[in-house]
CSV table of N, CA and C in Angstrom, one decimal:
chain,number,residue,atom,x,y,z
A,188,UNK,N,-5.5,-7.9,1.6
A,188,UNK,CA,-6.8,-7.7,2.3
A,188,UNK,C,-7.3,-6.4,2.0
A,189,UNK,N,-8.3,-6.6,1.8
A,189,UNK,CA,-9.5,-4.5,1.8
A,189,UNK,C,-10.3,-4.6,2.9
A,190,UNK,N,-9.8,-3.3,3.3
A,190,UNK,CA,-10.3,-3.0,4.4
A,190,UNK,C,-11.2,-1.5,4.4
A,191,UNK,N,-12.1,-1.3,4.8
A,191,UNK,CA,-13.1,-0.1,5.1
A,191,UNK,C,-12.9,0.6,6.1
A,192,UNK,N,-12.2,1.8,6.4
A,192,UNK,CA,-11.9,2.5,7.4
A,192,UNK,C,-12.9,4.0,7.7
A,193,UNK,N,-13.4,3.8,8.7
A,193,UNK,CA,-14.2,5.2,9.1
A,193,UNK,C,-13.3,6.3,10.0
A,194,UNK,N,-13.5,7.4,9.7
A,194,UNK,CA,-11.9,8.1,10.7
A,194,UNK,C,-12.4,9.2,10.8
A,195,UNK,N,-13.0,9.6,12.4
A,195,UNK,CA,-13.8,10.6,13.2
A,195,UNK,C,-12.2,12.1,13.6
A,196,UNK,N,-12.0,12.6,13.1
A,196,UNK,CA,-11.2,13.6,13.9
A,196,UNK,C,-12.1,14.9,14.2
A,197,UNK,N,-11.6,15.3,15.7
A,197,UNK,CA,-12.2,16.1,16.1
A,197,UNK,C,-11.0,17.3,16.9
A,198,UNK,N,-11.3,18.4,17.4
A,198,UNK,CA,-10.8,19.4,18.0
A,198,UNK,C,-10.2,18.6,19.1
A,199,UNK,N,-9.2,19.0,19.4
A,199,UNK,CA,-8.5,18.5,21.0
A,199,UNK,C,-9.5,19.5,21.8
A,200,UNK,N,-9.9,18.9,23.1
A,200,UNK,CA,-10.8,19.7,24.5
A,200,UNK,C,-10.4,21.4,24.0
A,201,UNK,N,-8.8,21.5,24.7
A,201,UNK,CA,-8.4,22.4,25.0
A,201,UNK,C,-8.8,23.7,23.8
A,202,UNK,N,-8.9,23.1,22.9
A,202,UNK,CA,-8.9,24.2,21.2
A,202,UNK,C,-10.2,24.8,21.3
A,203,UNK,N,-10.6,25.7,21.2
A,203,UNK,CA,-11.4,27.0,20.7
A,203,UNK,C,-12.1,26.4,19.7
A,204,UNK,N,-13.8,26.4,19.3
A,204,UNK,CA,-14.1,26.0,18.4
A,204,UNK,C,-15.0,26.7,17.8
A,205,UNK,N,-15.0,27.8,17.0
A,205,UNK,CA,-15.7,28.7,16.6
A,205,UNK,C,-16.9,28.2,16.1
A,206,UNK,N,-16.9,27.7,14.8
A,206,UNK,CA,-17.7,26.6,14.3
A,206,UNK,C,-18.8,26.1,15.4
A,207,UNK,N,-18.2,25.1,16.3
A,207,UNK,CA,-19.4,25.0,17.1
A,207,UNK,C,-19.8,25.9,17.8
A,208,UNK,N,-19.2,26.9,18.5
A,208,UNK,CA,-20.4,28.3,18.4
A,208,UNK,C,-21.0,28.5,18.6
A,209,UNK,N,-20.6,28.9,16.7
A,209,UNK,CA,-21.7,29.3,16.0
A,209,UNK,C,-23.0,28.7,16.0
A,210,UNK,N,-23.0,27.4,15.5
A,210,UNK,CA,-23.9,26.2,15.2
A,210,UNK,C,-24.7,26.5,16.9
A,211,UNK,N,-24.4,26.3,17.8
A,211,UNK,CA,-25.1,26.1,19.2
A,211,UNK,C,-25.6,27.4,19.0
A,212,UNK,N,-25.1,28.7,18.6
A,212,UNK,CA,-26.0,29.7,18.7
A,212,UNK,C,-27.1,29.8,17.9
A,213,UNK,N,-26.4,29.5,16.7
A,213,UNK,CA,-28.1,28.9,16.0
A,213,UNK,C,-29.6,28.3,16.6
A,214,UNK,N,-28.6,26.8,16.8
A,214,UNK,CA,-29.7,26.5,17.5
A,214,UNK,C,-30.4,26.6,18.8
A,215,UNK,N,-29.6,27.2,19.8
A,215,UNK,CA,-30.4,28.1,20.5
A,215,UNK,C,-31.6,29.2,19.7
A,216,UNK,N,-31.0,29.9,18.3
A,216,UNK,CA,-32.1,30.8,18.3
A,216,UNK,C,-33.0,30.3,17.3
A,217,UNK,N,-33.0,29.0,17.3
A,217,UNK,CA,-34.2,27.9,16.8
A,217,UNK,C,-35.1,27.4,18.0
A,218,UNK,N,-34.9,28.0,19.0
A,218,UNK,CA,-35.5,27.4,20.1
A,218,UNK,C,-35.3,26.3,20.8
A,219,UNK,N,-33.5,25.7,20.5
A,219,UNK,CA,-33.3,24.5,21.2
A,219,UNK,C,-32.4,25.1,22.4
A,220,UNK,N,-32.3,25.8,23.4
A,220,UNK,CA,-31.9,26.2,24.3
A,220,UNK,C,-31.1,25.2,25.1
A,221,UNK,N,-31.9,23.8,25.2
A,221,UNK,CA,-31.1,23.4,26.2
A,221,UNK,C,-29.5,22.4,25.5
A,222,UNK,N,-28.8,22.7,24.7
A,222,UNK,CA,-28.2,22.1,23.6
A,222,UNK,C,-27.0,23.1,24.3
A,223,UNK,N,-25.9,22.5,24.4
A,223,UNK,CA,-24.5,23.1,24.7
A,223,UNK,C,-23.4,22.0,24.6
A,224,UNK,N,-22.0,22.4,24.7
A,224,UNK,CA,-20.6,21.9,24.3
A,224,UNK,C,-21.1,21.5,22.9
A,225,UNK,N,-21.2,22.3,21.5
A,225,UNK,CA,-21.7,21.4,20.2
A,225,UNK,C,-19.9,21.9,20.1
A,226,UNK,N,-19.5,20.6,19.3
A,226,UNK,CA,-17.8,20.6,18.4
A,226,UNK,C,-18.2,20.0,17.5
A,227,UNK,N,-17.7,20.7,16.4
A,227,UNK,CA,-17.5,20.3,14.9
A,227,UNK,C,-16.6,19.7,14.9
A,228,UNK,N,-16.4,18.6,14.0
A,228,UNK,CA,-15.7,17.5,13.4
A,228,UNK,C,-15.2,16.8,12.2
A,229,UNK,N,-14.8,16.1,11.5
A,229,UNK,CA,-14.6,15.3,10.3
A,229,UNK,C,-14.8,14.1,10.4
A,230,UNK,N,-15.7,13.6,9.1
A,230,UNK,CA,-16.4,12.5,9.1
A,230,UNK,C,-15.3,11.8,7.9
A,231,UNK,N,-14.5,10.6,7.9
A,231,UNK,CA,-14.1,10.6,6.7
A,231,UNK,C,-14.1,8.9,6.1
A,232,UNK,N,-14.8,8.3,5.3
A,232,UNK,CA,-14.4,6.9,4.9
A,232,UNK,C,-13.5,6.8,3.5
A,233,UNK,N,-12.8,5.4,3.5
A,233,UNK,CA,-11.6,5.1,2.7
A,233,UNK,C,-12.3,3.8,2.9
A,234,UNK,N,-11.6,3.6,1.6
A,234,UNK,CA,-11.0,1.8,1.3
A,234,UNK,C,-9.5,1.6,0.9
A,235,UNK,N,-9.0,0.5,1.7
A,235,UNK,CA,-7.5,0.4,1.4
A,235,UNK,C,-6.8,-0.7,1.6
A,236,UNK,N,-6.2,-1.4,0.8
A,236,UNK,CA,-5.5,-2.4,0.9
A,236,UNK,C,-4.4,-2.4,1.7
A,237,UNK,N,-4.5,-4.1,2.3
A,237,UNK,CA,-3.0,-3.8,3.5
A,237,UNK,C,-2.7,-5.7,3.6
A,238,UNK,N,-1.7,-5.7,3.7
A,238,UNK,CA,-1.2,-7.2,4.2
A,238,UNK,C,-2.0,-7.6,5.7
A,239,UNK,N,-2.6,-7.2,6.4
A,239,UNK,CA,-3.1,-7.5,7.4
A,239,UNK,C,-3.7,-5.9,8.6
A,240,UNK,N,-4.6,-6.5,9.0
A,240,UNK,CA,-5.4,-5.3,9.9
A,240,UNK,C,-4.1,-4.9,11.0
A,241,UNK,N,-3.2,-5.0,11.0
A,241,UNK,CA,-2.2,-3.9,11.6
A,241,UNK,C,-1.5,-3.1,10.9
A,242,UNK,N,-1.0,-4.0,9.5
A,242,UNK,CA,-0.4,-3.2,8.6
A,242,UNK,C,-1.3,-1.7,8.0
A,243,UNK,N,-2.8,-2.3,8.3
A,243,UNK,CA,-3.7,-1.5,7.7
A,243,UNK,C,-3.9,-0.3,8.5
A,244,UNK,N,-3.7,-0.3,10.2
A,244,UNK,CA,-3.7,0.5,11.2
A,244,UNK,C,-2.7,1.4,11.1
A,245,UNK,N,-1.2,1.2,10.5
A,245,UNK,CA,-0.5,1.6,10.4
A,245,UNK,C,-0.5,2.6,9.5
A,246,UNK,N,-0.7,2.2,8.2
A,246,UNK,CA,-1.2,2.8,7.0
A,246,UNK,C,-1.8,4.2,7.7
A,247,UNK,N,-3.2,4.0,8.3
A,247,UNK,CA,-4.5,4.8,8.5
A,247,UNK,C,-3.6,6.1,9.8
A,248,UNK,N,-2.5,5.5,10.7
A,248,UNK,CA,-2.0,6.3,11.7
A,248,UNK,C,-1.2,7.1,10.4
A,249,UNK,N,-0.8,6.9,9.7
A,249,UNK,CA,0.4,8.1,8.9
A,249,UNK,C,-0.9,8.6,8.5
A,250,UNK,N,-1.7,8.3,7.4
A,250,UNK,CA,-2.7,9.3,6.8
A,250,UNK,C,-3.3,10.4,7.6
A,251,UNK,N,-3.7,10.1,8.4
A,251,UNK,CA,-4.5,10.9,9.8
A,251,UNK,C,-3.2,12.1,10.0
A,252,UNK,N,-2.0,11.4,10.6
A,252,UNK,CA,-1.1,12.5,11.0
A,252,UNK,C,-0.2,13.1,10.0
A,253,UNK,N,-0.2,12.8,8.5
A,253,UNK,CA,0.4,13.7,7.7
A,253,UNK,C,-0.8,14.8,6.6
A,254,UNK,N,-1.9,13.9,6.9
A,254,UNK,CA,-3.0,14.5,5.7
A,254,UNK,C,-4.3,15.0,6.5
A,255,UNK,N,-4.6,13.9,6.5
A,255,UNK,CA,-6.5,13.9,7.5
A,255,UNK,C,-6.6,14.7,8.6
A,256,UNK,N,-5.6,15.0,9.4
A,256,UNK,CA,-6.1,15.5,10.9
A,256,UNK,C,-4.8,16.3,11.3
A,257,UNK,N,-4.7,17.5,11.4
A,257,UNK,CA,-3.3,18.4,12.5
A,257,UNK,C,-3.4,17.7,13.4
A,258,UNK,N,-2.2,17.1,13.7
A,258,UNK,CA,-2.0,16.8,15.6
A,258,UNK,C,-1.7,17.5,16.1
A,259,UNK,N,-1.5,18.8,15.9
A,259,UNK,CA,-1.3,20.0,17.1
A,259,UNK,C,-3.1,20.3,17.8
A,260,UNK,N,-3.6,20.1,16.8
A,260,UNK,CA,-4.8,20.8,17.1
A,260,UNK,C,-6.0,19.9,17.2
A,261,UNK,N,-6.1,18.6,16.6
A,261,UNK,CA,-7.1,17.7,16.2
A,261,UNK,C,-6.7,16.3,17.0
A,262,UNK,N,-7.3,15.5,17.5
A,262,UNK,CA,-7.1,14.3,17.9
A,262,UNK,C,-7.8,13.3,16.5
A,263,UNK,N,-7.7,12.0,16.4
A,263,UNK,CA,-8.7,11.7,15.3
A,263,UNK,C,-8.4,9.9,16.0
A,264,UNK,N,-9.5,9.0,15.6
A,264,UNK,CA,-10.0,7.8,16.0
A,264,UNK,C,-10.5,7.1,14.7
A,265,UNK,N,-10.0,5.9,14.5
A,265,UNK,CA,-10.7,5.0,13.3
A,265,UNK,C,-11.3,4.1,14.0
A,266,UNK,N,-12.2,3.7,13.1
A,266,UNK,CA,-12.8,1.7,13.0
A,266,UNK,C,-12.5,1.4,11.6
A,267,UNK,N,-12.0,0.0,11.5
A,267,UNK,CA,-11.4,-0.7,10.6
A,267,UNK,C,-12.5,-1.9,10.6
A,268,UNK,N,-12.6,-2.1,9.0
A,268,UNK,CA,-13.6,-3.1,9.2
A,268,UNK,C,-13.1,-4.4,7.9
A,269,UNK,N,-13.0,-5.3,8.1
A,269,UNK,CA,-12.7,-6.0,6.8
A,269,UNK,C,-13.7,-6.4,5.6
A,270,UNK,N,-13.0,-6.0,4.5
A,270,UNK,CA,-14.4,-5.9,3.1
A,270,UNK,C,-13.7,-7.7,2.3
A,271,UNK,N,-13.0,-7.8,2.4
A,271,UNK,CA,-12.6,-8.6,1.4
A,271,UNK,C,-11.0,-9.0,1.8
A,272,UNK,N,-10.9,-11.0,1.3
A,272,UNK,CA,-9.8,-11.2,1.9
A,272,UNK,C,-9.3,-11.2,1.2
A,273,UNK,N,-7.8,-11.5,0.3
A,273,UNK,CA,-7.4,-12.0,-1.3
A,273,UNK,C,-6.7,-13.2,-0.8
């Protein structure tokens, strides 16, 4: 099966996020003032073959926690979508 995965990782609460900030001080001094808590993130899509949408979940959990996302520091969340059956 191919499957289309979308995979949002973001800052854990607790973590410090300089990046967003920055960015909210910006746009504060763009004149959007009332704009606060901004966190920066990772947007990431794949395509990937798997014997079935668990095997595929499984797959996407190692990638995220050996490559895509620090788990000390980053939490991260997929959607899995099916492209094609074989």
């Amino acid at each position: 099966m191919q499957f289309q995965a979308k995979i949002y990782v973001t800052l854990r609460p607790s973590v410090l996020d300089p990046a967003g900030v920055a960015v909210q001080s910006g746009l504060e001094q763009l004149g959007y003032d009332t704009v606060e808590g901004v966190r920066i993130g990772k947007y990431i899509e794949l395509n990937l073959s798997a014997e079935n949408e668990d095997s595929a979940k499984e797959k996407l959990d190692q990638m995220c926690d050996r490559l895509l996302a620090n788990p000390v520091i980053e939490n991260y969340r997929f959607e899995l979508k099916v492209l094609a059956i074989a």
